[in-house]
Amino acid sequence: MSVYMGNLLLLIIKILGLSSFVIMTFTIFKIPLRENHRSIAAMGMILGTVGYYIKNILNSPLYFIFLIAGFTVLLMVIRRYPILYCLLISLIGFGASTIVDTVISFTNMGLNLATIEQMKYDFNTNIALNIAYTGCCLLLATVLHTFKLGFSFIVRRFSGTRTILKPHNFVWAMLLIAGALLTHIFIVSNNEEYHTYLLVGILIVFAASILYSFLQNKKVLKDRYPKTGGIDS
């Protein structure tokens, strides 16, 4: 395979992978998929192209940070959500993505299918891992959609100065920033001894974020559906 065809294949795989990430994230937050298929396609195309350029061309360690920022901006521009809600969606989405990616990587190493060096530098291994990642994101999105799992927040509660300054939003911000920093360190770190500890830290922060989001979401549902006791029917 020529270098040109190899790079083109990597770009396509990256676009498909990040499109599946957008689908998974939208499903987590119960954002309708069918009505937003064009937005999903546009976000996947933009994030995939930017991600490919930053990671495969520039080889930048800031790949993860750029993707979080890019996805947040796209949500603000395309979905017109408040910035705090965009950050919440983006960081929880990438937290879930990191866990999916990590499970795939650890499974590969556990089954002796690929070494860390192969996962980082081998072309065929990279393609296989990206395909597996795409499949896992779509599978997770299907499970969430089938069982109607996810969050359903009132978006306007994330806009306005008074709303942003509420204590629960500061808790969210601290959890999300901690998760983003741990994930970034996990990705750029070359010290394998710390990877397990970092992964545990990411899982704890992610679990705390999900639990806190669940509790806040329960309050929202009670306000939205007072007659059903907070059950989204």
mmCIF file of C-alpha atoms in Angstrom:
data_model
loop_
_atom_site.group_PDB
_atom_site.id
_atom_site.type_symbol
_atom_site.label_atom_id
_atom_site.label_comp_id
_atom_site.label_asym_id
_atom_site.label_seq_id
_atom_site.Cartn_x
_atom_site.Cartn_y
_atom_site.Cartn_z
ATOM 1 C CA MET A 1 0.000 0.000 0.000
ATOM 2 C CA SER A 2 1.328 3.426 -0.956
ATOM 3 C CA VAL A 3 1.930 6.143 1.638
ATOM 4 C CA TYR A 4 -0.885 8.218 0.134
ATOM 5 C CA MET A 5 -3.406 5.374 0.341
ATOM 6 C CA GLY A 6 -2.262 4.536 3.863
ATOM 7 C CA ASN A 7 -2.774 8.123 5.031
ATOM 8 C CA LEU A 8 -6.157 8.297 3.292
ATOM 9 C CA LEU A 9 -7.251 5.068 5.004
ATOM 10 C CA LEU A 10 -6.127 6.410 8.392
ATOM 11 C CA LEU A 11 -8.092 9.621 7.786
ATOM 12 C CA ILE A 12 -11.258 7.707 6.863
ATOM 13 C CA ILE A 13 -10.909 5.408 9.878
ATOM 14 C CA LYS A 14 -10.346 8.429 12.144
ATOM 15 C CA ILE A 15 -13.484 10.150 10.798
ATOM 16 C CA LEU A 16 -15.560 6.991 11.298
ATOM 17 C CA GLY A 17 -14.169 6.533 14.810
ATOM 18 C CA LEU A 18 -14.942 10.073 15.924
ATOM 19 C CA SER A 19 -18.362 9.943 14.255
ATOM 20 C CA SER A 20 -19.126 6.867 16.375
ATOM 21 C CA PHE A 21 -17.861 8.808 19.401
ATOM 22 C CA VAL A 22 -20.310 11.643 18.638
ATOM 23 C CA ILE A 23 -23.154 9.111 18.283
ATOM 24 C CA MET A 24 -22.242 7.505 21.619
ATOM 25 C CA THR A 25 -22.021 10.887 23.362
ATOM 26 C CA PHE A 26 -25.325 12.096 21.921
ATOM 27 C CA THR A 27 -26.938 8.854 23.121
ATOM 28 C CA ILE A 28 -25.525 9.327 26.639
ATOM 29 C CA PHE A 29 -27.224 12.737 26.791
ATOM 30 C CA LYS A 30 -30.390 11.598 24.976
ATOM 31 C CA ILE A 31 -29.826 13.983 22.079
ATOM 32 C CA PRO A 32 -31.973 12.659 19.178
ATOM 33 C CA LEU A 33 -29.841 10.939 16.531
ATOM 34 C CA ARG A 34 -32.148 10.758 13.527
ATOM 35 C CA GLU A 35 -33.027 14.452 13.617
ATOM 36 C CA ASN A 36 -29.361 15.387 14.013
ATOM 37 C CA HIS A 37 -27.696 13.049 11.495
ATOM 38 C CA ARG A 38 -26.273 15.983 9.539
ATOM 39 C CA SER A 39 -24.796 17.524 12.683
ATOM 40 C CA ILE A 40 -23.282 14.162 13.633
ATOM 41 C CA ALA A 41 -21.772 13.752 10.156
ATOM 42 C CA ALA A 42 -20.366 17.300 10.204
ATOM 43 C CA MET A 43 -18.884 16.902 13.696
ATOM 44 C CA GLY A 44 -17.385 13.513 12.823
ATOM 45 C CA MET A 45 -15.844 14.876 9.635
ATOM 46 C CA ILE A 46 -14.361 17.949 11.331
ATOM 47 C CA LEU A 47 -13.129 16.154 14.463
ATOM 48 C CA GLY A 48 -11.745 13.267 12.413
ATOM 49 C CA THR A 49 -9.823 15.557 10.062
ATOM 50 C CA VAL A 50 -8.486 17.745 12.888
ATOM 51 C CA GLY A 51 -7.653 14.688 14.996
ATOM 52 C CA TYR A 52 -5.796 13.026 12.123
ATOM 53 C CA TYR A 53 -3.784 16.181 11.429
ATOM 54 C CA ILE A 54 -2.844 16.787 15.077
ATOM 55 C CA LYS A 55 -2.015 13.170 15.913
ATOM 56 C CA ASN A 56 -0.644 11.733 12.673
ATOM 57 C CA ILE A 57 0.882 14.794 11.003
ATOM 58 C CA LEU A 58 1.924 17.070 13.886
ATOM 59 C CA ASN A 59 2.353 14.161 16.345
ATOM 60 C CA SER A 60 1.276 16.562 19.094
ATOM 61 C CA PRO A 61 0.865 15.384 22.715
ATOM 62 C CA LEU A 62 -2.016 17.887 22.994
ATOM 63 C CA TYR A 63 -4.222 15.741 20.714
ATOM 64 C CA PHE A 64 -6.763 15.005 23.463
ATOM 65 C CA ILE A 65 -6.996 18.644 24.617
ATOM 66 C CA PHE A 66 -7.534 19.864 21.049
ATOM 67 C CA LEU A 67 -10.335 17.341 20.522
ATOM 68 C CA ILE A 68 -12.107 18.362 23.744
ATOM 69 C CA ALA A 69 -11.859 22.031 22.771
ATOM 70 C CA GLY A 70 -12.955 21.288 19.198
ATOM 71 C CA PHE A 71 -15.964 19.217 20.241
ATOM 72 C CA THR A 72 -16.989 21.858 22.797
ATOM 73 C CA VAL A 73 -16.856 24.613 20.167
ATOM 74 C CA LEU A 74 -18.792 22.500 17.651
ATOM 75 C CA LEU A 75 -21.527 21.861 20.230
ATOM 76 C CA MET A 76 -21.740 25.597 20.912
ATOM 77 C CA VAL A 77 -21.871 26.504 17.210
ATOM 78 C CA ILE A 78 -24.011 23.678 15.813
ATOM 79 C CA ARG A 79 -26.226 22.806 18.795
ATOM 80 C CA ARG A 80 -26.095 26.300 20.356
ATOM 81 C CA TYR A 81 -25.803 24.930 23.872
ATOM 82 C CA PRO A 82 -24.437 27.016 26.797
ATOM 83 C CA ILE A 83 -20.688 26.618 27.264
ATOM 84 C CA LEU A 84 -20.991 24.811 30.626
ATOM 85 C CA TYR A 85 -23.349 22.218 29.142
ATOM 86 C CA CYS A 86 -21.032 21.805 26.140
ATOM 87 C CA LEU A 87 -18.086 21.163 28.470
ATOM 88 C CA LEU A 88 -20.147 18.650 30.447
ATOM 89 C CA ILE A 89 -21.100 16.754 27.273
ATOM 90 C CA SER A 90 -17.587 16.918 25.845
ATOM 91 C CA LEU A 91 -15.675 15.808 28.932
ATOM 92 C CA ILE A 92 -18.056 13.011 29.939
ATOM 93 C CA GLY A 93 -18.094 11.851 26.323
ATOM 94 C CA PHE A 94 -14.308 11.762 26.124
ATOM 95 C CA GLY A 95 -14.163 10.125 29.554
ATOM 96 C CA ALA A 96 -16.341 7.298 28.241
ATOM 97 C CA SER A 97 -14.253 7.203 25.063
ATOM 98 C CA THR A 98 -11.019 6.868 27.041
ATOM 99 C CA ILE A 99 -12.432 3.967 29.046
ATOM 100 C CA VAL A 100 -13.551 2.197 25.840
ATOM 101 C CA ASP A 101 -10.127 2.771 24.278
ATOM 102 C CA THR A 102 -8.328 1.583 27.412
ATOM 103 C CA VAL A 103 -10.419 -1.596 27.705
ATOM 104 C CA ILE A 104 -9.622 -2.424 24.072
ATOM 105 C CA SER A 105 -5.896 -1.806 24.624
ATOM 106 C CA PHE A 106 -5.733 -3.863 27.835
ATOM 107 C CA THR A 107 -7.692 -6.683 26.173
ATOM 108 C CA ASN A 108 -5.188 -6.732 23.316
ATOM 109 C CA MET A 109 -2.263 -6.921 25.715
ATOM 110 C CA GLY A 110 -3.980 -9.494 27.924
ATOM 111 C CA LEU A 111 -4.621 -11.778 24.953
ATOM 112 C CA ASN A 112 -1.113 -11.115 23.571
ATOM 113 C CA LEU A 113 -2.596 -9.797 20.335
ATOM 114 C CA ALA A 114 -0.418 -6.685 20.284
ATOM 115 C CA THR A 115 2.296 -4.993 22.309
ATOM 116 C CA ILE A 116 2.259 -1.348 23.392
ATOM 117 C CA GLU A 117 4.849 -0.550 20.718
ATOM 118 C CA GLN A 118 2.681 -2.150 18.027
ATOM 119 C CA MET A 119 -0.383 -0.249 19.218
ATOM 120 C CA LYS A 120 1.553 3.000 18.998
ATOM 121 C CA TYR A 121 3.497 2.561 15.770
ATOM 122 C CA ASP A 122 2.245 -0.407 13.710
ATOM 123 C CA PHE A 123 -0.070 0.637 10.869
ATOM 124 C CA ASN A 124 -2.177 -2.543 10.715
ATOM 125 C CA THR A 125 -2.575 -2.666 14.508
ATOM 126 C CA ASN A 126 -3.699 0.971 14.540
ATOM 127 C CA ILE A 127 -6.314 0.278 11.872
ATOM 128 C CA ALA A 128 -7.607 -2.775 13.766
ATOM 129 C CA LEU A 129 -7.785 -0.873 17.071
ATOM 130 C CA ASN A 130 -9.652 2.020 15.480
ATOM 131 C CA ILE A 131 -12.164 -0.362 13.893
ATOM 132 C CA ALA A 132 -12.651 -2.090 17.267
ATOM 133 C CA TYR A 133 -13.112 1.316 18.928
ATOM 134 C CA THR A 134 -15.740 2.333 16.355
ATOM 135 C CA GLY A 135 -17.620 -0.924 16.859
ATOM 136 C CA CYS A 136 -17.549 -0.626 20.670
ATOM 137 C CA CYS A 137 -18.826 2.976 20.612
ATOM 138 C CA LEU A 138 -21.704 2.013 18.311
ATOM 139 C CA LEU A 139 -22.485 -1.060 20.429
ATOM 140 C CA LEU A 140 -22.540 1.034 23.608
ATOM 141 C CA ALA A 141 -24.774 3.621 21.911
ATOM 142 C CA THR A 142 -27.150 0.838 20.822
ATOM 143 C CA VAL A 143 -27.358 -0.565 24.368
ATOM 144 C CA LEU A 144 -27.985 2.889 25.859
ATOM 145 C CA HIS A 145 -30.668 3.658 23.280
ATOM 146 C CA THR A 146 -32.357 0.251 23.607
ATOM 147 C CA PHE A 147 -32.647 0.435 27.385
ATOM 148 C CA LYS A 148 -33.327 4.199 27.372
ATOM 149 C CA LEU A 149 -30.318 4.934 29.555
ATOM 150 C CA GLY A 150 -28.677 8.347 29.717
ATOM 151 C CA PHE A 151 -29.158 11.886 30.978
ATOM 152 C CA SER A 152 -31.934 14.336 30.157
ATOM 153 C CA PHE A 153 -31.035 17.776 31.455
ATOM 154 C CA ILE A 154 -32.883 21.070 31.098
ATOM 155 C CA VAL A 155 -30.417 23.029 28.973
ATOM 156 C CA ARG A 156 -31.467 26.487 30.164
ATOM 157 C CA ARG A 157 -30.262 25.560 33.674
ATOM 158 C CA PHE A 158 -26.712 25.774 32.341
ATOM 159 C CA SER A 159 -27.025 29.337 31.018
ATOM 160 C CA GLY A 160 -26.923 32.690 32.770
ATOM 161 C CA THR A 161 -24.441 34.018 35.326
ATOM 162 C CA ARG A 162 -26.549 33.103 38.361
ATOM 163 C CA THR A 163 -26.942 29.541 37.144
ATOM 164 C CA ILE A 164 -23.245 29.074 36.369
ATOM 165 C CA LEU A 165 -22.275 30.307 39.852
ATOM 166 C CA LYS A 166 -24.429 27.720 41.629
ATOM 167 C CA PRO A 167 -22.420 25.328 43.886
ATOM 168 C CA HIS A 168 -23.331 22.129 42.000
ATOM 169 C CA ASN A 169 -21.821 23.559 38.821
ATOM 170 C CA PHE A 170 -18.497 24.139 40.613
ATOM 171 C CA VAL A 171 -18.525 20.483 41.715
ATOM 172 C CA TRP A 172 -19.110 19.445 38.118
ATOM 173 C CA ALA A 173 -16.335 21.720 36.893
ATOM 174 C CA MET A 174 -13.807 20.304 39.393
ATOM 175 C CA LEU A 175 -14.691 16.703 38.530
ATOM 176 C CA LEU A 176 -14.505 17.324 34.797
ATOM 177 C CA ILE A 177 -11.214 19.241 34.961
ATOM 178 C CA ALA A 178 -9.672 16.517 37.147
ATOM 179 C CA GLY A 179 -10.844 13.857 34.704
ATOM 180 C CA ALA A 180 -9.478 15.766 31.712
ATOM 181 C CA LEU A 181 -6.070 16.279 33.356
ATOM 182 C CA LEU A 182 -5.755 12.624 34.396
ATOM 183 C CA THR A 183 -6.755 11.459 30.924
ATOM 184 C CA HIS A 184 -4.272 13.806 29.257
ATOM 185 C CA ILE A 185 -1.443 12.604 31.522
ATOM 186 C CA PHE A 186 -2.468 8.990 30.843
ATOM 187 C CA ILE A 187 -2.270 9.529 27.079
ATOM 188 C CA VAL A 188 1.065 11.386 26.970
ATOM 189 C CA SER A 189 2.829 9.406 29.723
ATOM 190 C CA ASN A 190 5.459 6.910 28.594
ATOM 191 C CA ASN A 191 5.872 5.426 32.064
ATOM 192 C CA GLU A 192 3.897 2.178 31.993
ATOM 193 C CA GLU A 193 4.152 1.770 35.785
ATOM 194 C CA TYR A 194 1.875 4.765 36.325
ATOM 195 C CA HIS A 195 -0.697 3.779 33.691
ATOM 196 C CA THR A 196 -2.631 1.489 36.043
ATOM 197 C CA TYR A 197 -2.799 4.163 38.765
ATOM 198 C CA LEU A 198 -3.840 6.810 36.261
ATOM 199 C CA LEU A 199 -6.507 4.504 34.850
ATOM 200 C CA VAL A 200 -7.884 3.867 38.347
ATOM 201 C CA GLY A 201 -7.937 7.640 38.936
ATOM 202 C CA ILE A 202 -9.778 8.201 35.646
ATOM 203 C CA LEU A 203 -12.318 5.505 36.505
ATOM 204 C CA ILE A 204 -12.925 6.999 39.972
ATOM 205 C CA VAL A 205 -13.387 10.542 38.630
ATOM 206 C CA PHE A 206 -15.556 9.296 35.765
ATOM 207 C CA ALA A 207 -17.710 7.226 38.150
ATOM 208 C CA ALA A 208 -18.050 10.222 40.487
ATOM 209 C CA SER A 209 -19.057 12.430 37.534
ATOM 210 C CA ILE A 210 -21.641 9.899 36.354
ATOM 211 C CA LEU A 211 -23.042 9.477 39.889
ATOM 212 C CA TYR A 212 -23.227 13.235 40.428
ATOM 213 C CA SER A 213 -24.805 13.691 36.990
ATOM 214 C CA PHE A 214 -27.344 10.970 37.826
ATOM 215 C CA LEU A 215 -28.312 12.698 41.086
ATOM 216 C CA GLN A 216 -28.636 16.090 39.395
ATOM 217 C CA ASN A 217 -30.552 14.523 36.520
ATOM 218 C CA LYS A 218 -32.962 12.918 39.004
ATOM 219 C CA LYS A 219 -33.711 16.362 40.452
ATOM 220 C CA VAL A 220 -34.323 17.705 36.951
ATOM 221 C CA LEU A 221 -36.723 14.871 36.127
ATOM 222 C CA LYS A 222 -38.651 15.473 39.356
ATOM 223 C CA ASP A 223 -39.063 19.116 38.360
ATOM 224 C CA ARG A 224 -40.005 18.175 34.801
ATOM 225 C CA TYR A 225 -42.341 15.283 35.658
ATOM 226 C CA PRO A 226 -43.643 15.997 39.193
ATOM 227 C CA LYS A 227 -46.715 13.782 38.736
ATOM 228 C CA THR A 228 -44.665 10.679 37.891
ATOM 229 C CA GLY A 229 -42.095 11.164 40.636
ATOM 230 C CA GLY A 230 -39.277 11.932 38.237
ATOM 231 C CA ILE A 231 -39.881 9.074 35.785
ATOM 232 C CA ASP A 232 -39.236 10.030 32.160
ATOM 233 C CA SER A 233 -42.085 8.358 30.343
#
